[in-house]
Every structure is written in C-alpha cells, then in structure tokens.
Amino acid sequence: MDFWTDTLRFAFQPVVNLTTGGVAGLEILARPETGDVLAEARRDPELDGRLAVLAFRAAARKETLLPLYVNVFAGTLADLGGLTPLHDAVRAAGRLPWEVTIDIGPPYTHVPQQALLEAISALRDQGFRICADGVGDGDLPLRLLTDMGPDLVKLDASLLARPAGVRAMRTLCEQLGALLCVEGVETELQCASARSAGAQLAQGELFAPPARLPTTEVYVPPRSPGLAATPSGPSVREFVRPAALLPATASAGQVRALLTGSPDVSGVLLVDRGGVPVRSVHRSRFLLSMSGRYGHALYADRPAAKLGDQPRTVGVDATAWEVLDVVADGDRGRTSDDVAVVDRYGRCVGVVRLADLVRALAETRVEEAAGLNPLTRLPGSDAITGEVDRRIADGRTFALSWLDVDHFKQVNDGAGFAAGDELIRSVGRALQHAASDSTRVGHIGGDDFLVLADPEGLNPLAASVLDAPWSAAGRPVTLSLATVLCEPGSVTDHRQAASCLAPLKKAAKSLSGASWVLGRAGLPGLEILRGVEATPPQAECAVAEPGRG
C-alpha cells in the first residue's frame, strides 16, 4: 500500500442537480498511476477503508465546501463494521459527517447482509448519508436495497434504455425517501431521458469529466418543455443546494472569511454539534454590519450568532409550495434568505433558494396553461396519460373513463356552435365539481373527456353527470360513459389502457339513452351499467391477463 500511496491521485466529478443546474456534491475517484489498487481493495477491506480516508483527506486539502461522496465496497463495511477512521478524519478536518455520503458499491454477492446492515446503521448514527451505488447493473438484491433505506440511489445510464424500469425505481425511491441519481450520462438525450423518468441528480462526462481540482463549472442542458410537476407540487428535494455550515461557536471573523472567499455562497448556517441549524447568517446583511463604522472592531472576535437570525427550516419531504408558505409567513425583510432543509433528525442536508423555487413553479404554471383546453380550461390528454403511467408504476388500481355527448354533431348543427360550446363547458364544470382529490379530469377536444379515478369514486361521479338533465338550446341531450378498470399488472402503460377503452366507448355509443359500460383490462366482456341495449355488444381488451406473458 505504501508504494501505491506515493503514486495514488484522486479526481473529482460533480454530482449535478437536474432541476437547479447546480453542483450537489463531488464524488472522489481514486486514480492510481500504477497498479490496480481498486481490485486489491475489493479483496482487502483494510486497504479499502484506508482508501476512503485518503480520498476524504484529498478533498479536504482542496478546501471545497461542497458535500462529498466517498466510495467503499459493500464487503468492506460488512467486514469492518463501519468506518471509524473516516469518521475521525472528517471531524479532524472540521467537516460534519452529514456532509459526506458513503457510496456503497458492488459486489454484494456473498456479503453477509446482516453485518452490512448493522454497519450502515452505525454509519447513519454517526451522521453519514448512505448511497446505494451500481443499482440496475449490479448484483444488489431488491430486498437488501429496501432494508438499506439509502438516502440516494445511483443507477447506471444504460438503464435509461428501459424507461419503465427507471420510473419504477423512482417510485421505490419516493417510498424510501431517497433521491435518484443517474451516473454515466454522456449525451443530452440521456439527460432528457433521466429527467423525464424522474431522476433528480445525475453525473457523467456530459456535465463535467473527472478532474484533479474540484469544480462548480458544469454544463447542464436546458429543460425540455412539458415536464410537469406532481399535483401537490415539486418536492423540495429537487431544489436542495449544498449549505455552507459552520459550528454555532464560530466567530464573525470566521464567517466573514468564508463569505469573502466564496462569492457564490448566499448565507451561512450555524449548526450545533448534532448538525441542527441554530442561526442563519444572511450574506448581505452580515457584510453590511461588518463593513459599517467600527463594524469589524465590534464584531470580528464576537460570536457570529449575534449577527444571525432564527433559521427557517423545512423537512426533506416538503413540497415547493410549503417552502413558499414558510417564506410568506415570516419577516418580509428576509424573503431572500435561504431556507434550511433538514432530515428527520433535524440535521441540515442543504438549503433552498427562493429564486430557484419561483422560477421552477412559474415554468410549471406556464407549461400547465399551455396544455389547457381553451374552452373548458381543463388539461389535455398528456396530463391524464402521464398520471396513468405514474399510477401503473405505483402498482395502483385505477379506472380510466371516456365521456362524450351523444350525436354532438347534430347538436351543433341544430342548436348552433355557441350552444354546443356552452354544453361542453357545463359538462366540464360538472365533472370538476364531482371529482375527488384523487380524480383527474381532462378535455381532449370536441365533446370528448377523459376521467382518471380510483374505483370507489366511480359511482358518484357517473351519477352526477349521467343523471343530470342535459340540453342545448332546449334540445335534450344524453351522455355516454365508458370505463376500463385496470388492476396492477393488467396494462403496462397508458397506450394499452387507451386501447382497452376504445371498444368500450364504441359499445356505450351503441346503447340508447344515457349509457355507461364497464370493462376490465385483460378480461373479455363488459358490464352494461346504464343504457338500453339494441344489439348485444361485444368488447374485449387484447392485453395479456395479469401474471401471463
């Protein structure tokens, strides 16, 4: 090892936040000039543990404030029971353990799982964050992944060719409370695929290659239009930036040195020994106080906390809208202050800047407005089909319905297009009024509406629109409703759900009066729930039955 120590160098590759375009951290990569130290470390846990310490010290010498990612093999943790020398090195360098993420990499085969989980628990108790590396292209069992409960999951970019798998992993990450990162991104197309699949972080040659010096200069392709947020708003996790942290006992002179040496830092959080924010120091207000008459003489050697404010905090599970609520409820003079994001222990994991939130939410609103039908102000088919795919990935049972007006062309021809437009608006309002919180209503053009609902919400919604007396310029009008019930595994995406719905719509239109037919994806036949049958309709969805190929 001594020989390799002399010739061992380290490179730094940024981990990029795909929403803010900023650098979320630096992964430290061993680059031996001779020999294969990584192959040797895979077989020698003690050597791998020493490499982790050397990697951290290499970063500490560069005096970077960014969070760090240190690589270790799963077998190393299971064998050593933790990384006590790394914990000691982090403390000795004046850094905090929760600023360091342990990238746990394969192989996992033949690693004692209980020993690994106990080591991960010990690391987490010390404050380290945990990353499961090599997922999707390695040998990490799904059960072990869930038991690890990582803060971050890294997928190989090759998995982007299987978007359903990436979306499923994003869903799992949401359940685990983890961020999803795609590594090895080399093209803008891969970056767009990572974004559309829901990844929050990425790294690769596209953004910045590994370099001997830490860098914050990265290239991030602009976001493509149409990437809508979830109905409750984008998660605060997507906007987290690294925080500048100092101990609560730091002097004003120490804070001033940090701020003047790092012009991109908008503020400093003072944290206690547990990493919990106790004071927030805003850059402009602090420097203004220090630069005033006698300011340096008065404050330089005094605790910086005296020039700070009570920190504003939100949990890692908050939405962007909830962050805005925190800002709106506070002092108007602090609207530009960073908001600290804390984990379940109250420890700071980063900050959110108001400008990032406002820009992203404004873009979301513009995208949503562009997708609204100008007649009803309801979203179009893209919003509904995107939600269908999310529910499929979540393994949820759902009902997709198609509603339209019977003989609408005759209504328009007889009553006039103005009466037809008013009828469509009235139907849209009735659907919105009857919709529950989990129901999505879309207007896909003309007299056609899409409704996505939970099965238990079907009957009241159907009754609200089918029992109502509809008319256009005094002419009685009836509606037709077709519904396909999709159990987990019965359809693979929104296209298959739509193909199941098409013959059901045809069957509903063949009935007299207000009609409603119900079918089940993967099963033949249908139920006539409303309407008078003229000729026996037949409909069958050509989708494999659940559990069959």
CSV table of C-alpha atoms in Angstrom, one decimal, residues 137-331:
chain,number,residue,atom,x,y,z
A,137,ASP,CA,-26.4,-3.0,-13.5
A,138,GLY,CA,-25.0,-4.9,-10.4
A,139,ASP,CA,-25.9,-7.6,-8.0
A,140,LEU,CA,-27.8,-5.7,-5.3
A,141,PRO,CA,-30.9,-7.7,-4.3
A,142,LEU,CA,-34.1,-5.6,-4.2
A,143,ARG,CA,-34.8,-6.8,-0.6
A,144,LEU,CA,-31.4,-5.7,0.6
A,145,LEU,CA,-31.8,-2.3,-1.2
A,146,THR,CA,-35.1,-1.6,0.7
A,147,ASP,CA,-33.6,-2.8,4.0
A,148,MET,CA,-30.6,-0.4,3.5
A,149,GLY,CA,-33.0,2.5,3.3
A,150,PRO,CA,-30.5,4.7,1.4
A,151,ASP,CA,-30.6,8.4,1.1
A,152,LEU,CA,-29.6,8.2,-2.5
A,153,VAL,CA,-29.8,5.5,-5.2
A,154,LYS,CA,-27.4,5.6,-8.2
A,155,LEU,CA,-28.5,4.0,-11.5
A,156,ASP,CA,-26.3,3.2,-14.4
A,157,ALA,CA,-27.1,5.2,-17.5
A,158,SER,CA,-27.6,2.0,-19.6
A,159,LEU,CA,-30.9,1.6,-17.7
A,160,LEU,CA,-32.3,4.7,-19.5
A,161,ALA,CA,-33.0,2.4,-22.4
A,162,ARG,CA,-35.6,0.8,-20.2
A,163,PRO,CA,-37.6,3.9,-19.0
A,164,ALA,CA,-40.3,1.7,-17.3
A,165,GLY,CA,-37.5,0.4,-15.0
A,166,VAL,CA,-36.2,3.9,-14.2
A,167,ARG,CA,-39.7,5.1,-13.4
A,168,ALA,CA,-40.3,2.1,-11.2
A,169,MET,CA,-37.0,2.8,-9.3
A,170,ARG,CA,-38.1,6.5,-8.9
A,171,THR,CA,-41.3,5.2,-7.3
A,172,LEU,CA,-39.4,3.0,-5.0
A,173,CYS,CA,-37.1,5.9,-4.1
A,174,GLU,CA,-40.1,8.0,-3.2
A,175,GLN,CA,-41.3,5.3,-0.9
A,176,LEU,CA,-37.8,5.0,0.7
A,177,GLY,CA,-37.4,8.8,1.0
A,178,ALA,CA,-34.3,8.6,-1.3
A,179,LEU,CA,-33.1,10.7,-4.2
A,180,LEU,CA,-32.5,9.1,-7.6
A,181,CYS,CA,-29.2,9.7,-9.5
A,182,VAL,CA,-28.2,8.5,-12.9
A,183,GLU,CA,-24.5,8.1,-13.4
A,184,GLY,CA,-22.5,7.8,-16.6
A,185,VAL,CA,-24.6,10.3,-18.6
A,186,GLU,CA,-22.8,11.2,-21.8
A,187,THR,CA,-25.4,12.7,-24.1
A,188,GLU,CA,-28.1,15.3,-24.0
A,189,LEU,CA,-30.6,12.6,-25.0
A,190,GLN,CA,-29.7,10.6,-21.9
A,191,CYS,CA,-30.0,13.7,-19.8
A,192,ALA,CA,-33.5,14.3,-21.1
A,193,SER,CA,-34.4,10.7,-20.5
A,194,ALA,CA,-33.2,10.9,-16.9
A,195,ARG,CA,-35.3,14.0,-16.3
A,196,SER,CA,-38.4,12.5,-17.9
A,197,ALA,CA,-38.0,9.4,-15.8
A,198,GLY,CA,-37.9,11.5,-12.6
A,199,ALA,CA,-34.2,11.4,-11.7
A,200,GLN,CA,-33.3,14.4,-9.5
A,201,LEU,CA,-29.5,14.1,-9.8
A,202,ALA,CA,-27.0,12.9,-12.5
A,203,GLN,CA,-23.3,12.8,-13.2
A,204,GLY,CA,-21.2,12.0,-16.2
A,205,GLU,CA,-19.0,13.3,-18.9
A,206,LEU,CA,-21.8,15.5,-20.3
A,207,PHE,CA,-21.8,17.7,-17.3
A,208,ALA,CA,-18.1,17.6,-16.4
A,209,PRO,CA,-15.4,14.9,-16.6
A,210,PRO,CA,-13.4,13.9,-13.5
A,211,ALA,CA,-10.7,16.5,-12.8
A,212,ARG,CA,-7.8,16.9,-10.4
A,213,LEU,CA,-9.4,20.1,-9.0
A,214,PRO,CA,-12.9,20.4,-7.6
A,215,THR,CA,-15.1,22.4,-10.0
A,216,THR,CA,-18.5,24.0,-9.9
A,217,GLU,CA,-18.4,24.8,-13.6
A,218,VAL,CA,-20.7,22.3,-15.3
A,219,TYR,CA,-22.8,22.1,-18.4
A,220,VAL,CA,-26.4,21.2,-17.9
A,221,PRO,CA,-28.8,21.1,-20.9
A,222,PRO,CA,-31.9,23.3,-20.7
A,223,ARG,CA,-35.0,21.6,-19.5
A,224,SER,CA,-37.4,20.4,-22.3
A,225,PRO,CA,-40.9,21.8,-22.2
A,226,GLY,CA,-43.7,19.6,-20.8
A,227,LEU,CA,-42.1,18.2,-17.7
A,228,ALA,CA,-45.0,18.8,-15.4
A,229,ALA,CA,-44.7,18.6,-11.6
A,230,THR,CA,-46.8,16.3,-9.4
A,231,PRO,CA,-50.3,17.7,-8.5
A,232,SER,CA,-49.1,18.6,-5.0
A,233,GLY,CA,-46.1,20.5,-6.3
A,234,PRO,CA,-42.5,19.5,-6.9
A,235,SER,CA,-40.6,18.1,-4.0
A,236,VAL,CA,-38.2,20.3,-2.1
A,237,ARG,CA,-35.5,17.6,-2.7
A,238,GLU,CA,-35.3,18.7,-6.3
A,239,PHE,CA,-34.1,22.2,-5.3
A,240,VAL,CA,-31.6,21.4,-2.5
A,241,ARG,CA,-28.3,23.1,-2.8
A,242,PRO,CA,-25.2,22.5,-0.6
A,243,ALA,CA,-25.2,24.5,2.6
A,244,ALA,CA,-22.3,26.5,3.9
A,245,LEU,CA,-22.1,25.2,7.5
A,246,LEU,CA,-20.0,26.4,10.5
A,247,PRO,CA,-20.2,25.5,14.1
A,248,ALA,CA,-22.5,27.5,16.3
A,249,THR,CA,-19.5,28.8,18.2
A,250,ALA,CA,-17.9,30.3,15.0
A,251,SER,CA,-16.8,34.0,15.3
A,252,ALA,CA,-17.9,36.7,13.0
A,253,GLY,CA,-14.4,36.8,11.6
A,254,GLN,CA,-14.6,33.2,10.5
A,255,VAL,CA,-18.0,33.8,8.8
A,256,ARG,CA,-16.6,36.8,7.0
A,257,ALA,CA,-13.6,34.8,5.8
A,258,LEU,CA,-15.9,32.1,4.4
A,259,LEU,CA,-18.2,34.6,2.7
A,260,THR,CA,-15.4,36.7,1.1
A,261,GLY,CA,-13.6,33.6,-0.1
A,262,SER,CA,-16.8,32.1,-1.6
A,263,PRO,CA,-18.7,34.7,-3.6
A,264,ASP,CA,-21.4,32.2,-4.6
A,265,VAL,CA,-22.4,31.5,-1.0
A,266,SER,CA,-25.5,33.4,-0.2
A,267,GLY,CA,-25.5,32.7,3.5
A,268,VAL,CA,-24.1,30.6,6.3
A,269,LEU,CA,-25.9,28.3,8.7
A,270,LEU,CA,-24.5,27.9,12.2
A,271,VAL,CA,-25.2,24.4,13.5
A,272,ASP,CA,-24.8,22.7,16.8
A,273,ARG,CA,-22.8,19.5,17.4
A,274,GLY,CA,-25.7,17.4,16.1
A,275,GLY,CA,-25.9,19.3,12.9
A,276,VAL,CA,-29.1,21.1,13.8
A,277,PRO,CA,-29.3,24.7,12.5
A,278,VAL,CA,-29.4,27.2,15.3
A,279,ARG,CA,-28.8,30.5,13.5
A,280,SER,CA,-28.9,31.7,9.9
A,281,VAL,CA,-26.4,34.4,8.7
A,282,HIS,CA,-27.5,36.2,5.5
A,283,ARG,CA,-24.6,37.3,3.3
A,284,SER,CA,-25.7,40.9,2.5
A,285,ARG,CA,-26.9,41.8,6.0
A,286,PHE,CA,-23.9,40.3,7.7
A,287,LEU,CA,-21.3,42.0,5.4
A,288,LEU,CA,-23.2,45.3,5.7
A,289,SER,CA,-22.9,45.1,9.5
A,290,MET,CA,-19.2,44.2,9.3
A,291,SER,CA,-18.4,47.0,6.9
A,292,GLY,CA,-20.1,49.7,8.9
A,293,ARG,CA,-18.3,52.2,11.1
A,294,TYR,CA,-16.4,50.2,13.7
A,295,GLY,CA,-18.1,47.1,12.5
A,296,HIS,CA,-15.0,44.9,12.2
A,297,ALA,CA,-13.7,46.1,15.6
A,298,LEU,CA,-17.0,45.5,17.3
A,299,TYR,CA,-17.9,42.1,15.8
A,300,ALA,CA,-14.8,40.3,14.4
A,301,ASP,CA,-14.0,38.3,17.5
A,302,ARG,CA,-17.5,38.0,18.8
A,303,PRO,CA,-19.8,35.0,18.1
A,304,ALA,CA,-21.3,35.3,14.6
A,305,ALA,CA,-24.6,34.1,16.1
A,306,LYS,CA,-25.2,37.6,17.4
A,307,LEU,CA,-25.5,38.8,13.8
A,308,GLY,CA,-27.7,35.9,12.7
A,309,ASP,CA,-31.4,35.2,12.7
A,310,GLN,CA,-33.6,32.3,13.7
A,311,PRO,CA,-33.2,29.7,10.8
A,312,ARG,CA,-36.1,28.9,8.6
A,313,THR,CA,-36.4,25.1,8.1
A,314,VAL,CA,-38.5,22.6,6.2
A,315,GLY,CA,-38.4,18.8,6.1
A,316,VAL,CA,-36.9,16.9,3.2
A,317,ASP,CA,-40.5,15.6,2.4
A,318,ALA,CA,-41.9,19.1,2.0
A,319,THR,CA,-43.1,20.4,-1.4
A,320,ALA,CA,-42.0,23.6,-3.1
A,321,TRP,CA,-45.3,25.2,-2.2
A,322,GLU,CA,-44.8,24.5,1.5
A,323,VAL,CA,-41.4,26.3,1.3
A,324,LEU,CA,-43.2,29.3,-0.1
A,325,ASP,CA,-45.6,29.2,2.8
A,326,VAL,CA,-42.7,29.3,5.2
A,327,VAL,CA,-41.2,32.3,3.5
A,328,ALA,CA,-44.6,34.1,3.2
A,329,ASP,CA,-45.3,33.7,6.9
A,330,GLY,CA,-42.1,35.2,8.0
A,331,ASP,CA,-40.5,38.7,8.1
